[in-house]
CSV table of C-alpha atoms and ligand atoms in Angstrom, one decimal:
chain,number,residue,atom,x,y,z
A,1,MET,CA,104.4,140.9,107.1
A,2,ILE,CA,101.5,140.5,105.5
A,3,THR,CA,99.8,142.8,103.8
A,4,LYS,CA,97.3,142.4,101.2
A,5,VAL,CA,94.4,139.6,101.1
A,6,LEU,CA,92.9,138.0,97.8
A,7,ILE,CA,89.4,136.5,98.9
A,8,ALA,CA,88.9,133.9,96.3
A,9,ASN,CA,85.3,133.1,98.4
A,10,ARG,CA,81.6,135.0,98.1
A,11,GLY,CA,78.8,136.1,100.3
A,12,GLU,CA,79.0,136.0,104.1
A,13,ILE,CA,82.7,134.5,104.8
A,14,ALA,CA,84.7,137.1,102.5
A,15,LEU,CA,82.6,139.8,104.7
A,16,ARG,CA,84.4,137.6,107.3
A,17,VAL,CA,87.6,137.6,106.2
A,18,ILE,CA,87.7,141.0,105.4
A,19,ARG,CA,86.0,142.7,108.8
A,20,ALA,CA,89.3,141.0,109.7
A,21,CYS,CA,92.3,142.3,107.3
A,22,ARG,CA,90.4,145.5,108.1
A,23,GLU,CA,90.6,144.8,112.4
A,24,LEU,CA,94.8,144.6,111.2
A,25,GLY,CA,94.8,147.0,109.4
A,26,ILE,CA,95.6,144.7,106.2
A,27,LYS,CA,93.9,145.3,102.9
A,28,SER,CA,91.2,143.3,101.2
A,29,VAL,CA,90.8,142.5,97.3
A,30,ALA,CA,87.6,140.7,96.7
A,31,VAL,CA,87.8,138.5,93.4
A,32,HIS,CA,83.7,138.5,91.8
A,33,SER,CA,81.9,136.9,88.6
A,34,THR,CA,80.0,138.8,86.7
A,35,ALA,CA,76.9,137.2,87.8
A,36,ASP,CA,78.4,139.1,91.8
A,37,SER,CA,78.6,142.8,90.6
A,38,PHE,CA,76.8,143.8,93.5
A,39,ALA,CA,77.6,141.2,95.5
A,40,MET,CA,78.8,143.1,99.4
A,41,HIS,CA,81.8,141.6,99.5
A,42,VAL,CA,82.6,143.7,96.2
A,43,ARG,CA,81.7,147.0,97.8
A,44,MET,CA,83.6,146.4,102.1
A,45,ALA,CA,86.8,145.4,100.1
A,46,ASP,CA,89.4,148.2,99.5
A,47,GLU,CA,89.9,146.2,96.2
A,48,ALA,CA,87.3,144.5,92.9
A,49,VAL,CA,88.5,142.1,90.9
A,50,CYS,CA,86.0,140.3,88.2
A,51,ILE,CA,87.6,137.0,88.1
A,52,GLY,CA,85.0,135.3,85.5
A,53,PRO,CA,81.4,134.9,84.0
A,54,PRO,CA,79.1,133.6,86.7
A,55,PRO,CA,79.6,129.5,86.6
A,56,ALA,CA,82.1,129.0,89.3
A,57,ASP,CA,84.1,126.8,87.1
A,58,ARG,CA,85.1,129.7,84.9
A,59,SER,CA,85.5,132.3,88.3
A,60,TYR,CA,85.8,131.2,92.0
A,61,LEU,CA,86.9,127.5,90.9
A,62,SER,CA,90.0,129.4,88.2
A,63,ILE,CA,93.4,128.9,89.7
A,64,PRO,CA,94.7,130.6,86.3
A,65,ALA,CA,91.9,133.2,87.2
A,66,VAL,CA,92.8,133.4,91.2
A,67,VAL,CA,96.4,133.5,90.4
A,68,SER,CA,96.2,136.4,87.7
A,69,ALA,CA,94.1,139.4,90.4
A,70,CYS,CA,96.8,138.8,92.9
A,71,ALA,CA,99.4,140.2,90.4
A,72,ILE,CA,97.7,142.7,89.4
A,73,THR,CA,96.3,143.8,92.4
A,74,GLY,CA,100.0,143.3,94.5
A,75,ALA,CA,98.1,140.9,96.7
A,76,ASP,CA,100.3,139.5,98.9
A,77,ALA,CA,98.3,136.4,100.3
A,78,VAL,CA,95.5,134.6,99.7
A,79,HIS,CA,92.8,133.3,102.0
A,80,PRO,CA,89.9,130.9,100.3
A,81,GLY,CA,87.2,130.9,102.9
A,82,TYR,CA,85.0,127.7,102.9
A,83,GLY,CA,84.3,126.0,99.7
A,84,PHE,CA,85.7,126.6,96.2
A,85,LEU,CA,89.6,126.1,96.5
A,86,SER,CA,89.7,126.0,99.5
A,87,GLU,CA,90.5,122.2,99.9
A,88,ASN,CA,92.7,122.0,96.7
A,89,ALA,CA,96.2,120.9,97.3
A,90,ALA,CA,96.9,122.2,93.8
A,91,PHE,CA,95.9,125.5,94.7
A,92,ALA,CA,97.8,125.6,97.1
A,93,GLN,CA,101.2,124.6,96.0
A,94,VAL,CA,100.6,127.5,92.9
A,95,LEU,CA,100.5,130.0,95.9
A,96,GLU,CA,103.3,128.8,97.1
A,97,GLU,CA,105.4,128.0,94.0
A,98,HIS,CA,104.3,132.1,93.5
A,99,GLY,CA,105.5,133.3,96.6
A,100,ILE,CA,101.5,134.0,97.6
A,101,THR,CA,100.9,132.8,100.6
A,102,PHE,CA,98.3,131.0,101.0
A,103,ILE,CA,96.5,131.6,104.2
A,104,GLY,CA,96.1,127.4,105.7
A,105,PRO,CA,97.9,124.7,105.5
A,106,SER,CA,100.6,123.7,103.6
A,107,SER,CA,99.4,121.9,99.9
A,108,GLU,CA,101.4,118.8,101.8
A,109,HIS,CA,99.0,118.9,104.2
A,110,ILE,CA,95.8,119.6,102.6
A,111,ARG,CA,96.6,116.3,100.0
A,112,LEU,CA,96.5,114.5,102.6
A,113,MET,CA,93.7,114.6,104.4
A,114,GLY,CA,92.2,115.1,101.1
A,115,ASP,CA,93.0,111.9,100.5
A,116,LYS,CA,90.8,109.7,102.7
A,117,VAL,CA,92.3,106.9,103.0
A,118,ALA,CA,96.2,108.2,103.6
A,119,ALA,CA,94.5,110.5,105.9
A,120,LYS,CA,92.5,107.5,108.2
A,121,ASP,CA,96.3,105.5,108.0
A,122,PHE,CA,97.7,109.0,109.7
A,123,MET,CA,95.3,108.9,111.7
A,124,LYS,CA,95.2,105.5,113.6
A,125,GLN,CA,98.9,106.0,113.7
A,126,GLN,CA,98.4,108.9,116.1
A,127,ASN,CA,97.0,106.5,117.9
A,128,VAL,CA,93.1,108.2,117.1
A,129,PRO,CA,90.8,106.4,117.7
A,130,CYS,CA,88.8,105.2,114.0
A,131,VAL,CA,85.4,103.9,113.1
A,132,ALA,CA,86.4,99.8,112.1
A,133,GLY,CA,87.4,99.6,108.1
A,134,SER,CA,89.3,98.2,105.8
A,135,SER,CA,92.8,99.1,105.9
A,136,GLY,CA,93.0,101.2,102.8
A,137,PRO,CA,90.7,101.0,99.7
A,138,VAL,CA,88.8,97.7,98.3
A,139,PRO,CA,89.7,97.1,94.6
A,140,SER,CA,87.1,95.2,94.2
A,141,ALA,CA,82.6,93.7,95.4
A,142,ASP,CA,84.1,89.9,96.2
A,143,GLN,CA,87.2,91.9,98.6
A,144,ALA,CA,84.5,94.7,100.1
A,145,MET,CA,82.1,91.4,100.9
A,146,ALA,CA,85.6,90.2,102.6
A,147,VAL,CA,85.9,93.2,104.3
A,148,ALA,CA,82.3,93.3,105.7
A,149,ALA,CA,82.0,89.8,107.4
A,150,LYS,CA,84.5,90.7,108.9
A,151,ILE,CA,83.6,93.6,110.6
A,152,GLY,CA,79.5,92.6,110.3
A,153,TYR,CA,77.0,94.2,108.4
A,154,PRO,CA,76.1,97.1,108.1
A,155,VAL,CA,79.0,98.9,106.1
A,156,ILE,CA,79.3,102.0,104.5
A,157,VAL,CA,81.3,102.5,101.4
A,158,LYS,CA,83.1,105.8,100.8
A,159,ALA,CA,84.9,107.8,98.3
A,160,ALA,CA,88.3,108.2,99.3
A,161,ALA,CA,88.6,111.5,97.3
A,162,GLY,CA,85.1,112.3,98.5
A,163,GLY,CA,82.9,115.5,100.3
A,164,GLY,CA,80.2,116.9,100.6
A,165,GLY,CA,78.3,114.4,101.5
A,166,ARG,CA,78.8,112.0,97.6
A,167,GLY,CA,79.2,108.8,97.1
A,168,MET,CA,78.3,107.3,100.4
A,169,LYS,CA,76.6,103.9,100.2
A,170,THR,CA,75.7,101.5,103.2
A,171,VAL,CA,74.9,97.9,102.9
A,172,ARG,CA,72.9,96.2,104.9
A,173,ALA,CA,73.2,92.9,103.5
A,174,SER,CA,76.0,90.7,101.7
A,175,GLU,CA,73.8,90.7,98.8
A,176,ASP,CA,73.7,94.2,97.7
A,177,MET,CA,77.2,94.6,98.1
A,178,GLU,CA,78.1,94.3,94.7
A,179,PHE,CA,75.3,96.3,93.7
A,180,ALA,CA,76.0,99.1,96.1
A,181,PHE,CA,80.0,98.9,95.8
A,182,LEU,CA,79.8,99.1,91.7
A,183,SER,CA,77.9,102.4,92.0
A,184,ALA,CA,79.1,103.8,95.2
A,185,ARG,CA,82.6,104.0,92.6
A,186,ARG,CA,81.1,104.9,89.3
A,187,GLU,CA,80.0,107.9,91.7
A,188,ALA,CA,82.7,108.7,93.2
A,189,ARG,CA,84.7,108.5,89.3
A,190,ALA,CA,82.2,111.3,88.1
A,191,ALA,CA,81.9,114.2,91.1
A,192,PHE,CA,85.7,113.5,92.5
A,193,GLY,CA,87.5,112.3,89.6
A,194,SER,CA,88.1,109.2,91.3
A,195,ASP,CA,87.0,105.9,91.7
A,196,LEU,CA,88.5,104.1,94.6
A,197,VAL,CA,86.2,103.4,97.4
A,198,TYR,CA,87.2,102.4,101.2
A,199,ILE,CA,84.4,101.0,103.7
A,200,GLU,CA,83.5,101.3,107.3
A,201,LYS,CA,81.0,99.8,109.9
A,202,PHE,CA,78.4,101.8,109.5
A,203,LEU,CA,77.7,103.7,113.2
A,204,GLU,CA,73.2,103.6,113.4
A,205,THR,CA,72.6,106.1,115.3
A,206,PRO,CA,75.9,107.9,115.4
A,207,ARG,CA,76.0,111.9,117.0
A,208,HIS,CA,78.4,114.4,114.3
A,209,ILE,CA,81.2,115.9,116.8
A,210,GLU,CA,84.1,117.5,115.6
A,211,ILE,CA,86.6,119.1,117.4
A,212,GLN,CA,88.6,122.7,116.4
A,213,ILE,CA,92.1,122.7,116.3
A,214,PHE,CA,94.5,125.3,116.3
A,215,GLY,CA,98.9,124.7,115.1
A,216,ASP,CA,101.1,127.3,114.4
A,217,GLY,CA,103.6,125.0,112.3
A,218,ARG,CA,105.9,124.8,114.3
A,219,GLY,CA,104.8,121.7,116.7
A,220,ASN,CA,102.6,124.2,118.5
A,221,ALA,CA,98.3,123.2,118.5
A,222,VAL,CA,96.0,123.2,120.4
A,223,TYR,CA,92.2,122.0,120.9
A,224,LEU,CA,88.7,124.8,120.7
A,225,GLY,CA,86.2,122.2,122.1
A,226,GLU,CA,84.0,121.0,119.4
A,227,ARG,CA,81.1,121.4,117.7
A,228,ASP,CA,77.9,118.6,117.7
A,229,CYS,CA,76.6,118.7,113.6
A,230,SER,CA,74.4,116.3,114.4
A,231,LEU,CA,71.0,117.7,113.3
A,232,GLN,CA,72.0,117.6,109.2
A,233,ARG,CA,69.9,116.4,106.1
A,234,ARG,CA,71.4,114.5,103.4
A,235,HIS,CA,75.0,114.3,105.8
A,236,GLN,CA,74.6,118.8,104.9
A,237,LYS,CA,74.4,120.2,108.6
A,238,LEU,CA,71.7,122.8,109.2
A,239,LEU,CA,72.2,123.7,112.6
A,240,GLU,CA,75.5,123.2,115.1
A,241,GLU,CA,76.0,123.5,118.8
A,242,ALA,CA,79.3,124.2,120.8
A,243,PRO,CA,79.8,123.2,123.6
A,244,ALA,CA,78.5,119.2,122.7
A,245,PRO,CA,75.5,118.5,125.1
A,246,GLY,CA,76.5,116.3,127.4
A,247,LEU,CA,80.4,115.7,126.8
A,248,GLY,CA,81.9,115.7,129.6
A,249,GLU,CA,85.1,117.7,131.0
A,250,ALA,CA,87.5,114.8,131.0
A,251,GLN,CA,86.0,113.2,127.7
A,252,ARG,CA,86.4,116.5,125.9
A,253,ALA,CA,90.2,117.0,127.0
A,254,SER,CA,91.1,113.2,126.4
A,255,ILE,CA,90.3,113.4,122.5
A,256,GLY,CA,90.9,117.4,122.5
A,257,GLU,CA,93.8,116.8,123.4
A,258,ILE,CA,95.0,113.3,120.7
A,259,SER,CA,93.1,115.6,118.1
A,260,ALA,CA,96.2,118.6,118.5
A,261,ASN,CA,99.0,116.2,119.3
A,262,ALA,CA,98.1,114.4,115.6
A,263,ALA,CA,97.7,118.2,114.3
A,264,ALA,CA,100.9,118.5,115.9
A,265,SER,CA,102.9,116.2,115.3
A,266,ILE,CA,102.9,117.5,111.3
A,267,ASN,CA,103.8,120.6,112.3
A,268,TYR,CA,100.3,121.3,111.1
A,269,SER,CA,99.5,125.1,110.2
A,270,GLY,CA,96.3,126.9,110.8
A,271,ALA,CA,92.3,125.7,111.6
A,272,GLY,CA,91.9,123.0,111.1
A,273,THR,CA,88.8,120.4,111.9
A,274,ILE,CA,89.4,117.3,113.2
A,275,GLU,CA,85.4,115.2,112.5
A,276,TYR,CA,84.1,112.3,115.2
A,277,LEU,CA,81.1,109.9,115.3
A,278,PHE,CA,80.6,109.4,118.8
A,279,ALA,CA,78.7,106.2,119.4
A,280,ASP,CA,78.1,104.4,122.9
A,281,GLY,CA,81.1,107.3,124.8
A,282,GLU,CA,83.5,106.7,122.1
A,283,PHE,CA,84.5,108.5,119.0
A,284,ASN,CA,85.4,107.7,115.7
A,285,PHE,CA,87.4,109.9,112.9
A,286,ILE,CA,85.8,110.0,109.8
A,287,GLU,CA,88.2,113.0,108.2
A,288,MET,CA,89.8,115.4,109.0
A,289,ASN,CA,88.8,119.3,107.3
A,290,THR,CA,91.6,121.7,106.4
A,291,ARG,CA,90.0,124.8,106.7
A,292,LEU,CA,88.5,127.2,108.2
A,293,GLN,CA,84.1,125.8,108.6
A,294,VAL,CA,81.1,127.4,108.4
A,295,GLU,CA,80.0,126.4,112.0
A,296,HIS,CA,83.5,128.1,113.6
A,297,PRO,CA,81.3,131.3,115.0
A,298,VAL,CA,79.9,128.8,118.0
A,299,THR,CA,84.1,127.8,118.9
A,300,GLU,CA,84.8,131.6,118.5
A,301,ALA,CA,81.7,132.4,121.2
A,302,ILE,CA,82.3,130.2,123.6
A,303,PHE,CA,86.0,131.1,123.5
A,304,GLY,CA,86.1,135.1,122.6
A,305,VAL,CA,89.3,133.8,120.0
A,306,ASP,CA,89.0,135.3,116.9
A,307,LEU,CA,89.5,132.4,114.4
A,308,VAL,CA,90.3,134.6,111.0
A,309,ARG,CA,92.9,136.8,112.6
A,310,GLU,CA,94.3,133.7,114.0
A,311,GLN,CA,94.9,132.3,110.5
A,312,ILE,CA,95.9,135.2,109.0
A,313,LEU,CA,99.3,135.6,111.8
A,314,VAL,CA,100.1,131.9,112.3
A,315,ALA,CA,100.0,132.5,107.5
A,316,SER,CA,101.7,135.9,108.2
A,317,GLY,CA,105.2,133.8,110.5
A,318,GLU,CA,103.6,136.2,113.6
A,319,PRO,CA,103.1,133.3,117.1
A,320,MET,CA,100.4,131.4,117.9
A,321,SER,CA,98.6,133.8,120.3
A,322,ILE,CA,96.4,132.0,121.6
A,323,ARG,CA,97.0,129.4,124.5
A,324,GLN,CA,95.9,126.4,126.0
A,325,GLU,CA,95.7,127.0,129.9
A,326,ASP,CA,93.3,130.9,128.4
A,327,LEU,CA,90.5,128.5,126.5
A,328,LYS,CA,88.6,127.8,129.3
A,329,ILE,CA,84.6,127.6,127.6
A,330,ARG,CA,82.3,130.6,128.4
A,331,GLY,CA,78.4,129.8,128.0
A,332,HIS,CA,76.8,128.1,125.1
A,333,ALA,CA,76.6,129.3,121.1
A,334,ILE,CA,74.0,127.7,118.3
A,335,GLU,CA,73.9,128.5,114.6
A,336,ALA,CA,71.4,128.8,112.5
A,337,ARG,CA,72.4,128.2,108.6
A,338,ILE,CA,69.6,130.6,106.5
A,339,ASN,CA,70.2,129.4,102.6
A,340,ALA,CA,67.3,130.1,100.3
A,341,GLU,CA,65.5,127.2,99.9
A,342,ARG,CA,61.7,126.8,100.0
A,343,LEU,CA,60.9,124.4,102.8
A,344,PRO,CA,58.8,122.0,102.9
A,345,ASN,CA,61.2,119.9,100.0
A,346,PHE,CA,64.9,122.4,100.9
A,347,GLU,CA,64.5,123.4,96.4
A,348,PRO,CA,66.6,126.6,95.3
A,349,CYS,CA,65.1,129.9,95.5
A,350,PRO,CA,66.9,132.2,94.5
A,351,GLY,CA,66.5,136.1,93.1
A,352,LEU,CA,65.3,139.1,94.4
A,353,VAL,CA,65.2,140.2,98.7
A,354,ALA,CA,62.5,143.0,98.6
A,355,THR,CA,63.5,143.0,102.2
A,356,TYR,CA,66.4,142.4,104.8
A,357,HIS,CA,66.4,142.8,108.8
A,358,ALA,CA,69.0,141.4,110.4
A,359,PRO,CA,68.4,140.6,114.0
A,360,GLY,CA,70.3,142.1,116.3
A,361,GLY,CA,70.5,142.6,120.2
A,362,LEU,CA,72.4,141.0,123.3
A,363,GLY,CA,74.6,137.9,122.4
A,364,VAL,CA,74.0,138.2,118.4
A,365,ARG,CA,76.0,137.4,115.4
A,366,MET,CA,74.8,137.4,111.9
A,367,ASP,CA,77.0,136.3,109.5
A,368,SER,CA,75.9,137.4,106.3
A,369,ALA,CA,76.5,139.3,102.3
A,370,ILE,CA,73.2,140.2,102.0
A,371,TYR,CA,70.6,143.4,101.6
A,372,SER,CA,66.6,144.8,101.0
A,373,GLY,CA,67.4,145.0,96.9
A,374,TYR,CA,70.1,142.1,96.6
A,375,SER,CA,68.9,139.6,94.0
A,376,VAL,CA,70.7,136.0,95.0
A,377,PRO,CA,71.8,134.6,92.1
A,378,PRO,CA,71.3,131.1,90.7
A,379,HIS,CA,74.9,130.0,90.7
A,380,TYR,CA,76.3,129.5,93.6
A,381,ASP,CA,75.4,127.2,97.7
A,382,SER,CA,71.9,128.5,98.9
A,383,LEU,CA,73.5,129.8,102.2
A,384,ILE,CA,72.6,133.2,102.5
A,385,GLY,CA,73.6,134.1,105.9
A,386,LYS,CA,73.8,132.7,109.4
A,387,LEU,CA,72.5,133.3,113.2
A,388,VAL,CA,74.7,132.3,116.0
A,389,VAL,CA,73.7,133.2,118.7
A,390,HIS,CA,75.9,133.1,122.8
A,391,GLY,CA,74.1,133.0,126.2
A,392,LEU,CA,75.5,131.4,129.1
A,393,ASP,CA,73.9,128.6,129.0
A,394,ARG,CA,72.3,126.1,126.5
A,395,PRO,CA,67.9,127.3,127.8
A,396,THR,CA,70.0,130.9,127.3
A,397,ALA,CA,71.1,130.6,123.9
A,398,ILE,CA,68.2,128.2,122.4
A,399,ALA,CA,65.7,131.1,123.8
A,400,ARG,CA,67.7,133.5,122.3
A,401,MET,CA,67.7,131.8,118.6
A,402,ARG,CA,64.1,132.0,118.9
A,403,ARG,CA,63.9,135.3,120.1
A,404,ALA,CA,66.7,136.1,117.3
A,405,LEU,CA,65.1,134.3,114.6
A,406,GLY,CA,61.5,136.6,114.8
A,407,GLU,CA,63.6,139.3,114.3
A,408,LEU,CA,64.7,138.3,111.2
A,409,ILE,CA,62.8,139.8,108.1
A,410,VAL,CA,64.2,138.4,104.4
A,411,ASP,CA,61.7,139.1,102.7
A,412,GLY,CA,60.4,138.2,98.7
A,413,ILE,CA,62.6,134.9,98.8
A,414,GLU,CA,62.0,132.0,100.5
A,415,THR,CA,64.4,130.5,103.3
A,416,THR,CA,64.7,127.9,106.1
A,417,ALA,CA,64.7,130.0,108.9
A,418,PRO,CA,61.3,129.2,110.0
A,419,LEU,CA,62.4,125.2,110.1
A,420,PHE,CA,64.7,126.4,112.8
A,421,GLU,CA,61.8,127.9,114.2
A,422,ARG,CA,60.0,125.0,114.8
A,423,LEU,CA,62.9,122.4,115.9
A,424,LEU,CA,63.7,124.7,118.8
A,425,GLU,CA,60.0,124.3,119.8
A,426,GLU,CA,61.3,120.2,119.8
A,427,ASP,CA,61.3,118.2,123.7
A,428,ASP,CA,64.7,116.3,121.8
A,429,ILE,CA,66.3,118.7,120.9
A,430,ALA,CA,65.1,121.1,124.5
A,431,GLU,CA,67.2,118.2,125.9
A,432,GLY,CA,69.6,118.0,123.6
A,433,ARG,CA,68.3,114.2,122.3
A,434,TYR,CA,69.0,114.1,118.8
A,435,ASN,CA,71.3,112.2,116.6
A,436,ILE,CA,73.0,112.6,113.1
A,437,HIS,CA,69.2,110.9,111.7
A,438,TRP,CA,67.0,112.8,114.1
A,439,LEU,CA,66.5,115.6,111.2
A,440,GLU,CA,65.7,113.9,108.5
A,441,ASN,CA,62.9,110.9,110.7
A,442,TRP,CA,61.5,114.9,112.3
A,443,LEU,CA,61.2,115.7,109.1
A,444,LYS,CA,58.9,112.9,107.6
A,445,ASP,CA,56.9,113.2,110.6
A,446,GLN,CA,56.2,116.5,109.9
A,447,HIS,CA,55.5,115.7,105.6
A,448,GLY,CA,55.5,112.7,105.3
B,1,ADP,P1,82.3,114.0,103.4
B,1,ADP,O1,83.4,114.0,103.5
B,1,ADP,O2,81.4,113.5,102.3
B,1,ADP,O3,81.5,115.0,104.6
B,1,ADP,P2,82.0,111.8,105.6
B,1,ADP,O4,83.4,111.0,105.9
B,1,ADP,O5,82.4,113.6,106.6
B,1,ADP,O6,82.2,112.9,104.5
B,1,ADP,O7,81.0,111.6,106.4
B,1,ADP,C1,79.8,113.0,106.1
B,1,ADP,C2,78.0,112.2,107.1
B,1,ADP,O8,78.2,110.8,106.7
B,1,ADP,C3,78.8,112.1,108.7
B,1,ADP,O9,78.4,113.1,109.2
B,1,ADP,C4,77.4,111.1,108.7
B,1,ADP,O10,76.1,111.3,108.5
B,1,ADP,C5,77.4,109.8,107.7
B,1,ADP,N1,78.7,109.0,107.8
B,1,ADP,C6,79.9,108.8,107.3
B,1,ADP,N2,80.3,107.6,107.9
B,1,ADP,C7,79.9,107.4,108.5
B,1,ADP,C8,79.5,105.7,109.4
B,1,ADP,N3,80.7,105.3,109.4
B,1,ADP,N4,78.4,105.4,109.9
B,1,ADP,C9,77.4,106.2,109.8
B,1,ADP,N5,77.5,107.8,109.2
B,1,ADP,C10,78.3,107.8,108.9
C-alpha cells in the first residue's frame, strides 16, 4: 500500500490530489519552486520541499529534482497531475527503476500513446474508428501531396510527438502543401525535438468528444461516458460538459465499449482519455491522453466517482472499485476554466489577487488554489480555477453556472470569468449547437 504521495505539480490539481490522499489517510508531499513558496499546495500538504528556481524546466520539469525530493521525504509514490511530467515516459521509467510508484499507466503505455502515429496504428488494430489519413509518418512534401490527393483536401499536417495544439497546419490545396509541410516539420522539431509529421483529413465542423476510461492494469477497463470539449480557442479547451448534448445512449455505449476494450487489451492501468472528433454521427480517434485531464470533475459529478482516489488505489495494487454496471449518468455537469487572462485577447494577467471569494451552494464545486492576498506568478499556466456545476439536467446546470459566476469575486487581476457569463446567454449554447470552431467565430463577431 502507498503511504506517502509526492505531488509533482502545483495549483488546483496539487490540491485536488492532496485532498484525495487525506481522505485515504495517506501522507502528502508538495514540491515547489521558489516562486511558489506561499502557494496553497505548499500549505496544505503534510510536507513540502523546494525543488528549484521559478522556470519550470529547473523545478517542476526537473526529473532529478523530483526524484531527490522523493528520496528526502521517503515518498513511495508520485502523482504527476496533468501537464509538466504527467506524460513523460522517461520520468515514469526512472520512478519504476527507483521502486517508486508512478500513479498512472506504465512508461511503455505513455510512450506508445505519446507517439501519435504509433497510437493511431494501435487503435486501428483495436477496431477503434480513426480519422482517414497517412499510414505512418510522411517523410516528404511529395508524399504528403500523394496522401492528400488520395484522401482529398482539406487535410491537416500534424506532429507525431505533438501536444497542446502546436505544430498543426491545415492545407486546402496542393499548391500550399510544400510550404505547410515544411513549416509543420520545423515547428515540430523546435517544440518537440522530433520532426516526424503525419497527415489526416481535416474535418470541417466536428465536435471534440472524449471518452474517459479507467483500467485496473490486469485486463479490465471501464468507460465513464464522454465529455464534450468543443468550445476551444486555439485548440485550447475553455468550457467542457458531460454528457455531450444530443449523444444517444446506444452511441455512448458503443464508442465507450470500443474505447474500454482497447485499453483493456494492453492491461492499461489508471485513468485515460481517448479523444475523438465527432462528425456526421461518427467518432474519429485523434489521440489518447494517458493522465488525469483538467476537465475530469465533470465526469466525477455525473457519475459520483472520485477518479483520483481510484487512481491511487489501483496504483497501490488494489482492485478497481468502479464497475461498469454501476455507472449511471445522473444529471449534467459543466466546467468553466477561470484563467488569469485579460479579455478580449487572452493575454496572461498575473499579479496580486486582492480579494477572492469562491461561489458555493448546491451543485457548485470550485477547484482553485488562490486566496485573498495570493500573487499569481507569471511563470506558469494561467489556469487559476475550475468552476464546476452539476444539476439535474442541462438547463439547470446552465442556470447554476450563471448564478455561480455571479458569486465569484477575483479582485486585482483580470480573468476569463466574464466571457462565460456572455457565452451562456447565447441560444446556440443553450441548445447545444456548437462545434470546435464555434467559439473562435463567436469571439471574432464580438470583438472583430
Ligand atoms: P494536441 O495533442 O496538440 O492537443 P490533437 O490531435 O488532440 O492535438 O488535436 C487538438 C485539436 O485540433 C482538436 O481538438 C481539434 O480542434 C483540432 N484537430 C485535430 N485534428 C483535426 C482534424 N483531423 N480535423 C480537424 N480538426 C482537427
